[in-house]
Amino acid sequence: MTHRSTVGPLRVADAWVYLHTNDESFADVLAWCFKDLARADLPAGTANTTHHFEVDHEESPWPHWTLKRDGETRQHALDEGYVLFHVQWELNQIVLERRFTTIHAAAVEVDGSCVILCGASMSGKTTLAGWMAVHGAGYVADEIVSLTDEGSALSYHRPLGLRHGGPLEPLISRPASLDNRFEAYEMVVPVSSLGGVTLTDDPLPVSAVVFPQYDPNSTPDIQPVLKSVAFDRLCSNLPGLARHHRPVFLQAEALIRRVPTFDLRISDAGIADEMLRSAVGSAPQPRGCMS
Amino acid sequence: MKQVFGSNEMPNVHPDVTTALFDDDELAAVVYDTRADATHRLSAEAVSVWLFCDGRTSVAAMADELIDIFGLAPESVAADVQRALAQFWSLGLLRGSSGAEGDHSSKEATLVDRVLARPPDP
């Protein structure tokens, strides 16, 4: 009988998630990548449901990977370079299913409040969130920021998906023994591996919504953005809008009305960090100097 | 597409459309159509017509109100009102317009896929 390894439980929204695999080296990778979702010191809370994923390596009729969620096949012919990426995608689905108002964004804690970095893929929000976390901000979330009914932001400590060559790559502390077959698309990095990072657990009031735009050839800049423009953009980054409609629209409208909104042009993460903190009223800290 | 609204017609916002009006730094609105799961940002000019789409104000009265409020030239206001209403109609924002009926499941899937876009399967 094939040996199976289990990673978990991971805390994903209000669900517990277990990852099972028949590949021991992949289990090691999973355990490292998702360690920030599996911390023993997570707030107790109540998990309302449990999900099991089986992510297995098959050799016949050709080498491939399969992914099942609670016994249901989700992917039946994955290349190993993409399997980790798909596991992440599945965990995101759980958050989207379990939370009501969700924003496609990253988020960091600055001075006890949450700054939401909202934007499409490649806008620089993940790199900026990671950079700010390394320089004294708390890490709240990446890819999905959920709001409570009261409008506070909820944490989701999924690993960062980073492209090679970015400013965070030199900071990654990754065990040399980990198999690197599974990162063809991007590096999947737990934020805690960047060193000196605080993971924010408690719901936070939102202090700003920022729309980063990465352009390596641009002059860094931060400018207030009109509320209607900000709201229109926010609406295009609300996965819950299609599912829950008007209540999500109204909650997002309330958020945009009560916090400042900015456009942030990024060509350098450090400069963008300084500009953003200046705009929301906090100075960045040297790496390793935590508040 | 409806091209011209009669002067006695009284356009009304479709009940499935929700309006978020912004009038602090600018006059603008973002409207959300539940049926199509679509949002649209309306400019100040469009909003000034939109706010009269209450089912009680005729197209002729809309033009009169805009002339009174903004001091605009009557000959251009009528055309501006018609243009705005035609736009609202084509977007399905007015009662009686067919709207862009959305397939919620596919729209949701599109949005959800954008949250960590799927790589192409091998």
CSV table of C-alpha atoms in Angstrom, one decimal:
chain,number,residue,atom,x,y,z
A,1,MET,CA,0.0,0.0,0.0
A,2,THR,CA,1.3,3.5,-0.9
A,3,HIS,CA,2.4,5.6,2.0
A,4,ARG,CA,0.4,8.8,2.3
A,5,SER,CA,1.5,12.0,4.0
A,6,THR,CA,-0.9,14.6,5.4
A,7,VAL,CA,-0.3,18.3,5.9
A,8,GLY,CA,-2.6,20.2,8.1
A,9,PRO,CA,-4.9,21.3,9.5
A,10,LEU,CA,-4.6,24.6,7.6
A,11,ARG,CA,-6.9,27.3,8.7
A,12,VAL,CA,-8.6,28.7,5.5
A,13,ALA,CA,-11.3,31.3,6.3
A,14,ASP,CA,-13.5,29.4,8.8
A,15,ALA,CA,-12.6,26.0,7.4
A,16,TRP,CA,-10.0,23.4,8.3
A,17,VAL,CA,-8.1,22.0,5.4
A,18,TYR,CA,-6.0,18.8,5.2
A,19,LEU,CA,-3.7,18.1,2.2
A,20,HIS,CA,-3.0,14.5,1.6
A,21,THR,CA,-0.4,13.3,-0.9
A,22,ASN,CA,1.4,10.1,-2.0
A,23,ASP,CA,4.6,12.0,-2.7
A,24,GLU,CA,6.8,12.6,0.4
A,25,SER,CA,8.9,15.3,-1.1
A,26,PHE,CA,5.7,17.2,-2.2
A,27,ALA,CA,4.4,16.9,1.3
A,28,ASP,CA,7.5,18.6,2.6
A,29,VAL,CA,7.0,21.4,0.1
A,30,LEU,CA,3.3,21.7,1.1
A,31,ALA,CA,4.2,21.8,4.8
A,32,TRP,CA,6.7,24.6,4.2
A,33,CYS,CA,4.6,26.7,1.7
A,34,PHE,CA,1.5,26.6,3.9
A,35,LYS,CA,3.1,26.8,7.3
A,36,ASP,CA,1.6,30.3,8.0
A,37,LEU,CA,-1.8,28.8,7.6
A,38,ALA,CA,-1.0,25.9,10.0
A,39,ARG,CA,0.4,27.8,13.0
A,40,ALA,CA,-0.4,26.3,16.4
A,41,ASP,CA,-0.9,29.8,17.8
A,42,LEU,CA,-3.8,30.8,15.6
A,43,PRO,CA,-6.7,32.2,17.5
A,44,ALA,CA,-9.0,29.5,18.6
A,45,GLY,CA,-12.1,30.5,16.7
A,46,THR,CA,-14.5,27.9,15.4
A,47,ALA,CA,-13.9,26.1,12.2
A,48,ASN,CA,-17.3,25.3,10.7
A,49,THR,CA,-16.2,22.8,8.1
A,50,THR,CA,-13.4,20.6,7.0
A,51,HIS,CA,-12.1,19.9,3.5
A,52,HIS,CA,-9.7,17.2,2.4
A,53,PHE,CA,-7.6,17.5,-0.7
A,54,GLU,CA,-5.8,14.5,-2.2
A,55,VAL,CA,-2.9,15.6,-4.4
A,56,ASP,CA,-1.3,12.6,-5.9
A,57,HIS,CA,1.5,11.7,-8.3
A,58,GLU,CA,0.6,9.1,-10.9
A,59,GLU,CA,3.0,7.3,-13.2
A,60,SER,CA,0.5,5.6,-15.5
A,61,PRO,CA,-0.3,6.0,-18.3
A,62,TRP,CA,2.2,9.0,-18.2
A,63,PRO,CA,3.7,11.0,-15.3
A,64,HIS,CA,1.1,13.4,-14.0
A,65,TRP,CA,-0.7,14.7,-11.0
A,66,THR,CA,-4.3,14.6,-9.9
A,67,LEU,CA,-6.1,16.8,-7.5
A,68,LYS,CA,-9.3,15.9,-5.6
A,69,ARG,CA,-11.3,18.0,-3.2
A,70,ASP,CA,-13.4,15.9,-0.8
A,71,GLY,CA,-13.3,13.0,-3.1
A,72,GLU,CA,-14.3,14.9,-6.2
A,73,THR,CA,-11.8,15.2,-9.0
A,74,ARG,CA,-10.8,18.8,-9.7
A,75,GLN,CA,-7.8,18.3,-11.9
A,76,HIS,CA,-6.9,15.0,-13.5
A,77,ALA,CA,-3.7,15.7,-15.5
A,78,LEU,CA,-1.6,18.3,-14.0
A,79,ASP,CA,2.1,18.9,-14.7
A,80,GLU,CA,4.2,18.9,-11.6
A,81,GLY,CA,5.3,22.5,-12.2
A,82,TYR,CA,1.7,23.6,-11.8
A,83,VAL,CA,0.4,21.4,-9.1
A,84,LEU,CA,1.3,23.7,-6.2
A,85,PHE,CA,-0.2,26.6,-8.0
A,86,HIS,CA,-3.5,24.7,-8.3
A,87,VAL,CA,-3.5,23.8,-4.6
A,88,GLN,CA,-3.3,27.5,-3.9
A,89,TRP,CA,-6.1,28.2,-6.3
A,90,GLU,CA,-8.3,25.6,-4.5
A,91,LEU,CA,-7.6,27.2,-1.1
A,92,ASN,CA,-8.6,30.6,-2.6
A,93,GLN,CA,-11.9,29.0,-3.7
A,94,ILE,CA,-12.6,28.0,-0.1
A,95,VAL,CA,-12.1,31.6,1.0
A,96,LEU,CA,-14.4,32.9,-1.7
A,97,GLU,CA,-17.0,30.3,-0.8
A,98,ARG,CA,-16.8,31.0,2.9
A,99,ARG,CA,-16.6,34.7,3.0
A,100,PHE,CA,-19.2,37.3,1.8
A,101,THR,CA,-17.4,40.4,0.7
A,102,THR,CA,-14.0,39.6,-0.8
A,103,ILE,CA,-11.6,41.8,-2.6
A,104,HIS,CA,-8.9,40.7,-5.0
A,105,ALA,CA,-6.1,42.5,-3.1
A,106,ALA,CA,-3.2,42.2,-0.7
A,107,ALA,CA,-3.3,43.9,2.7
A,108,VAL,CA,-0.8,45.0,5.3
A,109,GLU,CA,-1.2,46.4,8.8
A,110,VAL,CA,0.2,49.9,9.3
A,111,ASP,CA,-0.2,51.6,12.7
A,112,GLY,CA,-3.0,49.2,13.7
A,113,SER,CA,-5.0,49.6,10.6
A,114,CYS,CA,-5.3,47.8,7.4
A,115,VAL,CA,-4.1,49.2,4.1
A,116,ILE,CA,-5.7,47.4,1.1
A,117,LEU,CA,-3.6,47.0,-2.0
A,118,CYS,CA,-6.1,46.3,-4.7
A,119,GLY,CA,-5.2,45.4,-8.3
A,120,ALA,CA,-4.9,42.9,-11.0
A,121,SER,CA,-2.2,40.3,-11.3
A,122,MET,CA,1.2,41.9,-12.0
A,123,SER,CA,0.2,45.2,-10.5
A,124,GLY,CA,2.8,44.8,-7.8
A,125,LYS,CA,0.5,44.4,-4.8
A,126,THR,CA,2.1,41.1,-3.7
A,127,THR,CA,5.6,42.3,-3.9
A,128,LEU,CA,4.8,45.5,-2.1
A,129,ALA,CA,2.9,43.7,0.6
A,130,GLY,CA,5.8,41.4,1.2
A,131,TRP,CA,8.3,44.3,1.1
A,132,MET,CA,6.3,46.3,3.6
A,133,ALA,CA,5.9,43.2,5.9
A,134,VAL,CA,9.6,42.8,5.9
A,135,HIS,CA,10.0,46.5,6.8
A,136,GLY,CA,7.7,46.6,9.8
A,137,ALA,CA,4.2,46.4,8.5
A,138,GLY,CA,2.1,43.4,9.6
A,139,TYR,CA,1.1,40.9,6.9
A,140,VAL,CA,-2.6,40.6,6.6
A,141,ALA,CA,-3.4,38.9,3.4
A,142,ASP,CA,-2.6,38.4,-0.3
A,143,GLU,CA,-4.9,37.7,-3.2
A,144,ILE,CA,-8.0,37.8,-1.2
A,145,VAL,CA,-9.0,40.3,1.5
A,146,SER,CA,-12.3,39.6,3.2
A,147,LEU,CA,-14.4,42.1,5.1
A,148,THR,CA,-16.5,41.4,8.2
A,149,ASP,CA,-20.0,42.7,8.3
A,150,GLU,CA,-18.6,45.7,10.2
A,151,GLY,CA,-16.1,46.4,7.4
A,152,SER,CA,-13.0,45.2,9.1
A,153,ALA,CA,-10.4,43.2,7.1
A,154,LEU,CA,-9.7,39.6,7.8
A,155,SER,CA,-6.4,37.9,7.6
A,156,TYR,CA,-5.5,35.2,5.1
A,157,HIS,CA,-1.9,34.2,5.4
A,158,ARG,CA,-1.5,32.3,2.2
A,159,PRO,CA,2.0,32.2,0.8
A,160,LEU,CA,3.1,34.8,-1.6
A,161,GLY,CA,3.4,33.9,-5.3
A,162,LEU,CA,6.6,35.6,-6.4
A,163,ARG,CA,8.2,35.8,-9.8
A,164,HIS,CA,11.9,35.2,-10.0
A,165,GLY,CA,14.2,38.2,-9.9
A,166,GLY,CA,12.0,40.4,-7.7
A,167,PRO,CA,13.3,42.4,-4.7
A,168,LEU,CA,12.1,39.8,-2.2
A,169,GLU,CA,13.9,36.8,-3.7
A,170,PRO,CA,17.2,37.5,-1.8
A,171,LEU,CA,15.3,37.5,1.5
A,172,ILE,CA,13.7,34.1,1.1
A,173,SER,CA,14.9,31.6,3.6
A,174,ARG,CA,14.0,28.3,2.0
A,175,PRO,CA,15.3,24.9,3.2
A,176,ALA,CA,17.8,23.6,0.7
A,177,SER,CA,16.4,20.1,1.0
A,178,LEU,CA,13.1,21.1,-0.4
A,179,ASP,CA,12.3,19.8,-3.9
A,180,ASN,CA,12.1,22.6,-6.4
A,181,ARG,CA,10.3,20.7,-9.1
A,182,PHE,CA,7.0,22.3,-8.1
A,183,GLU,CA,7.7,25.9,-8.8
A,184,ALA,CA,7.9,26.2,-12.6
A,185,TYR,CA,5.3,29.0,-12.7
A,186,GLU,CA,6.3,31.1,-9.7
A,187,MET,CA,7.9,30.8,-6.3
A,188,VAL,CA,5.4,30.0,-3.5
A,189,VAL,CA,6.8,31.6,-0.4
A,190,PRO,CA,5.4,31.7,3.1
A,191,VAL,CA,5.7,35.3,4.3
A,192,SER,CA,7.3,34.1,7.6
A,193,SER,CA,10.3,32.8,5.6
A,194,LEU,CA,11.2,36.4,4.6
A,195,GLY,CA,12.4,37.0,8.2
A,196,GLY,CA,11.2,39.3,10.9
A,197,VAL,CA,7.7,39.4,9.7
A,198,THR,CA,4.6,39.9,11.9
A,199,LEU,CA,1.5,38.0,10.9
A,200,THR,CA,-1.6,39.9,11.8
A,201,ASP,CA,-4.4,37.7,13.0
A,202,ASP,CA,-7.1,40.0,14.3
A,203,PRO,CA,-9.7,41.8,12.2
A,204,LEU,CA,-8.5,45.3,11.4
A,205,PRO,CA,-10.3,48.5,10.5
A,206,VAL,CA,-9.4,49.6,7.0
A,207,SER,CA,-7.5,52.9,6.8
A,208,ALA,CA,-6.9,53.2,3.0
A,209,VAL,CA,-7.5,51.5,-0.3
A,210,VAL,CA,-4.6,51.8,-2.7
A,211,PHE,CA,-4.4,50.8,-6.3
A,212,PRO,CA,-0.8,49.9,-7.1
A,213,GLN,CA,0.5,49.8,-10.7
A,214,TYR,CA,3.9,48.4,-11.4
A,215,ASP,CA,5.8,50.1,-14.2
A,216,PRO,CA,9.5,49.7,-14.0
A,217,ASN,CA,10.0,52.7,-16.3
A,218,SER,CA,7.7,55.1,-14.4
A,219,THR,CA,8.4,57.8,-11.9
A,220,PRO,CA,7.1,56.6,-8.5
A,221,ASP,CA,4.1,58.6,-7.5
A,222,ILE,CA,1.1,58.5,-5.2
A,223,GLN,CA,-2.0,60.5,-5.8
A,224,PRO,CA,-5.5,60.6,-4.4
A,225,VAL,CA,-8.0,59.0,-6.7
A,226,LEU,CA,-11.6,60.1,-7.2
A,227,LYS,CA,-14.0,58.1,-5.1
A,228,SER,CA,-16.2,57.1,-8.1
A,229,VAL,CA,-13.1,56.0,-10.0
A,230,ALA,CA,-11.9,54.0,-7.0
A,231,PHE,CA,-15.3,52.4,-6.5
A,232,ASP,CA,-15.6,51.5,-10.1
A,233,ARG,CA,-12.2,49.8,-9.9
A,234,LEU,CA,-13.0,48.1,-6.6
A,235,CYS,CA,-16.2,46.7,-8.1
A,236,SER,CA,-14.1,45.0,-10.8
A,237,ASN,CA,-12.1,43.3,-8.1
A,238,LEU,CA,-15.0,41.9,-6.0
A,239,PRO,CA,-15.4,38.2,-6.6
A,240,GLY,CA,-18.3,38.1,-4.2
A,241,LEU,CA,-20.3,40.6,-6.3
A,242,ALA,CA,-21.4,38.0,-8.9
A,243,ARG,CA,-22.5,35.7,-6.1
A,244,HIS,CA,-24.1,38.0,-3.5
A,245,HIS,CA,-24.9,41.1,-5.7
A,246,ARG,CA,-26.3,44.2,-4.0
A,247,PRO,CA,-25.2,43.7,-0.4
A,248,VAL,CA,-21.6,43.3,-1.6
A,249,PHE,CA,-22.0,46.4,-3.7
A,250,LEU,CA,-23.3,48.4,-0.8
A,251,GLN,CA,-20.6,47.2,1.6
A,252,ALA,CA,-17.9,48.1,-0.9
A,253,GLU,CA,-19.5,51.5,-1.4
A,254,ALA,CA,-19.4,52.1,2.3
A,255,LEU,CA,-15.8,51.1,2.5
A,256,ILE,CA,-14.8,53.5,-0.4
A,257,ARG,CA,-16.7,56.4,1.2
A,258,ARG,CA,-15.0,56.2,4.6
A,259,VAL,CA,-11.3,55.7,3.7
A,260,PRO,CA,-8.9,57.6,1.5
A,261,THR,CA,-8.1,56.1,-1.9
A,262,PHE,CA,-4.8,56.4,-3.8
A,263,ASP,CA,-3.2,55.5,-7.1
A,264,LEU,CA,0.4,54.3,-6.4
A,265,ARG,CA,2.8,54.0,-9.3
A,266,ILE,CA,5.6,51.6,-8.5
A,267,SER,CA,9.0,51.2,-10.0
A,268,ASP,CA,10.8,50.4,-6.8
A,269,ALA,CA,9.3,48.7,-3.8
A,270,GLY,CA,11.2,50.7,-1.2
A,271,ILE,CA,10.2,54.0,-2.6
A,272,ALA,CA,6.6,52.9,-3.0
A,273,ASP,CA,6.7,51.8,0.6
A,274,GLU,CA,7.9,55.2,1.8
A,275,MET,CA,5.4,57.0,-0.3
A,276,LEU,CA,2.5,54.9,0.8
A,277,ARG,CA,3.3,55.2,4.5
A,278,SER,CA,3.8,58.9,4.1
A,279,ALA,CA,0.3,59.1,2.6
A,280,VAL,CA,-1.3,57.0,5.3
A,281,GLY,CA,0.8,58.5,8.1
A,282,SER,CA,3.5,56.0,9.1
A,283,ALA,CA,7.3,55.8,8.6
A,284,PRO,CA,8.8,52.6,7.3
A,285,GLN,CA,11.2,50.8,9.7
A,286,PRO,CA,14.6,49.2,8.9
A,287,ARG,CA,14.4,45.5,8.3
A,288,GLY,CA,14.2,43.5,11.5
A,289,CYS,CA,13.1,46.5,13.6
A,290,MET,CA,9.5,45.5,14.5
A,291,SER,CA,7.0,47.7,16.2
B,1,MET,CA,-31.3,50.0,-29.7
B,2,LYS,CA,-33.8,52.7,-28.9
B,3,GLN,CA,-32.7,55.9,-30.7
B,4,VAL,CA,-35.1,58.6,-29.7
B,5,PHE,CA,-37.2,59.1,-26.6
B,6,GLY,CA,-40.5,60.9,-27.0
B,7,SER,CA,-40.7,64.2,-25.2
B,8,ASN,CA,-43.6,62.9,-23.0
B,9,GLU,CA,-41.8,59.6,-22.1
B,10,MET,CA,-40.9,59.3,-18.4
B,11,PRO,CA,-37.7,57.1,-18.2
B,12,ASN,CA,-37.3,55.2,-15.0
B,13,VAL,CA,-34.3,53.4,-13.6
B,14,HIS,CA,-34.7,49.6,-13.8
B,15,PRO,CA,-35.4,48.2,-10.3
B,16,ASP,CA,-32.5,45.8,-10.6
B,17,VAL,CA,-30.1,48.7,-10.8
B,18,THR,CA,-28.5,50.2,-7.7
B,19,THR,CA,-26.9,53.7,-7.8
B,20,ALA,CA,-23.9,54.9,-5.8
B,21,LEU,CA,-23.9,58.7,-6.2
B,22,PHE,CA,-20.7,60.6,-5.5
B,23,ASP,CA,-21.0,64.4,-5.2
B,24,ASP,CA,-18.1,65.5,-3.0
B,25,ASP,CA,-15.1,66.2,-5.2
B,26,GLU,CA,-17.0,65.5,-8.4
B,27,LEU,CA,-20.4,64.6,-9.6
B,28,ALA,CA,-20.3,61.0,-10.7
B,29,ALA,CA,-22.1,57.7,-10.1
B,30,VAL,CA,-21.4,54.0,-10.2
B,31,VAL,CA,-24.4,52.0,-11.1
B,32,TYR,CA,-24.7,48.2,-10.6
B,33,ASP,CA,-27.0,46.1,-12.7
B,34,THR,CA,-27.7,42.9,-10.8
B,35,ARG,CA,-29.1,41.1,-13.9
B,36,ALA,CA,-25.9,41.6,-15.9
B,37,ASP,CA,-23.7,41.7,-12.9
B,38,ALA,CA,-22.1,44.8,-14.4
B,39,THR,CA,-21.1,48.1,-13.1
B,40,HIS,CA,-20.9,51.4,-15.0
B,41,ARG,CA,-19.4,54.7,-14.0
B,42,LEU,CA,-21.5,57.7,-15.1
B,43,SER,CA,-19.9,61.0,-15.8
B,44,ALA,CA,-21.2,64.3,-14.4
B,45,GLU,CA,-23.2,64.9,-17.5
B,46,ALA,CA,-24.7,61.5,-17.5
B,47,VAL,CA,-25.5,61.7,-13.8
B,48,SER,CA,-27.4,65.0,-14.3
B,49,VAL,CA,-29.8,63.1,-16.6
B,50,TRP,CA,-29.7,59.9,-14.6
B,51,LEU,CA,-31.1,61.7,-11.5
B,52,PHE,CA,-34.2,62.7,-13.4
B,53,CYS,CA,-34.9,59.1,-14.5
B,54,ASP,CA,-37.5,58.7,-11.7
B,55,GLY,CA,-40.5,57.7,-13.8
B,56,ARG,CA,-42.2,61.0,-13.0
B,57,THR,CA,-40.1,63.4,-15.1
B,58,SER,CA,-40.7,63.6,-18.8
B,59,VAL,CA,-37.9,63.9,-21.3
B,60,ALA,CA,-39.0,67.4,-22.1
B,61,ALA,CA,-39.1,68.3,-18.4
B,62,MET,CA,-35.6,66.9,-17.9
B,63,ALA,CA,-34.3,69.2,-20.6
B,64,ASP,CA,-36.1,72.2,-19.0
B,65,GLU,CA,-34.7,71.3,-15.5
B,66,LEU,CA,-31.2,71.1,-16.9
B,67,ILE,CA,-31.5,74.4,-18.7
B,68,ASP,CA,-32.8,76.0,-15.5
B,69,ILE,CA,-30.2,74.4,-13.2
B,70,PHE,CA,-27.1,74.7,-15.4
B,71,GLY,CA,-28.0,77.6,-17.6
B,72,LEU,CA,-27.3,75.5,-20.7
B,73,ALA,CA,-28.3,76.3,-24.2
B,74,PRO,CA,-31.7,74.7,-25.0
B,75,GLU,CA,-30.7,73.5,-28.4
B,76,SER,CA,-27.8,71.4,-27.1
B,77,VAL,CA,-29.5,70.2,-24.0
B,78,ALA,CA,-32.2,68.2,-25.8
B,79,ALA,CA,-29.6,66.4,-27.8
B,80,ASP,CA,-27.5,65.7,-24.7
B,81,VAL,CA,-30.5,64.3,-22.9
B,82,GLN,CA,-31.3,62.0,-25.8
B,83,ARG,CA,-27.7,60.8,-26.0
B,84,ALA,CA,-27.6,60.0,-22.3
B,85,LEU,CA,-30.9,58.2,-22.3
B,86,ALA,CA,-29.9,56.2,-25.4
B,87,GLN,CA,-26.8,55.2,-23.6
B,88,PHE,CA,-28.7,54.2,-20.4
B,89,TRP,CA,-31.1,52.2,-22.6
B,90,SER,CA,-28.4,50.4,-24.5
B,91,LEU,CA,-26.8,49.4,-21.2
B,92,GLY,CA,-30.1,48.1,-19.9
B,93,LEU,CA,-30.3,50.5,-17.1
B,94,LEU,CA,-33.8,51.8,-17.7
B,95,ARG,CA,-37.1,50.1,-17.0
B,96,GLY,CA,-38.3,48.5,-20.2
B,97,SER,CA,-34.9,48.0,-21.7
B,98,SER,CA,-33.9,44.5,-22.3
B,99,GLY,CA,-30.6,44.9,-20.5
B,100,ALA,CA,-27.5,42.8,-20.9
B,101,GLU,CA,-28.8,39.7,-19.2
B,102,GLY,CA,-25.8,38.1,-17.6
B,103,ASP,CA,-24.8,34.5,-17.2
B,104,HIS,CA,-23.9,34.8,-13.5
B,105,SER,CA,-22.2,31.5,-13.3
B,106,SER,CA,-19.8,32.4,-16.2
B,107,LYS,CA,-19.2,35.9,-14.9
B,108,GLU,CA,-18.5,34.6,-11.5
B,109,ALA,CA,-16.1,32.0,-12.9
B,110,THR,CA,-14.3,34.7,-14.8
B,111,LEU,CA,-13.9,36.9,-11.7
B,112,VAL,CA,-12.9,33.9,-9.6
B,113,ASP,CA,-10.4,32.8,-12.1
B,114,ARG,CA,-8.8,36.2,-12.0
B,115,VAL,CA,-8.2,35.7,-8.3
B,116,LEU,CA,-5.0,33.8,-8.9
B,117,ALA,CA,-5.5,33.2,-12.6
B,118,ARG,CA,-5.3,29.6,-13.5
B,119,PRO,CA,-2.3,28.6,-15.6
B,120,PRO,CA,-3.1,26.8,-18.8
B,121,ASP,CA,-3.6,23.1,-18.0
B,122,PRO,CA,-0.9,21.0,-19.6
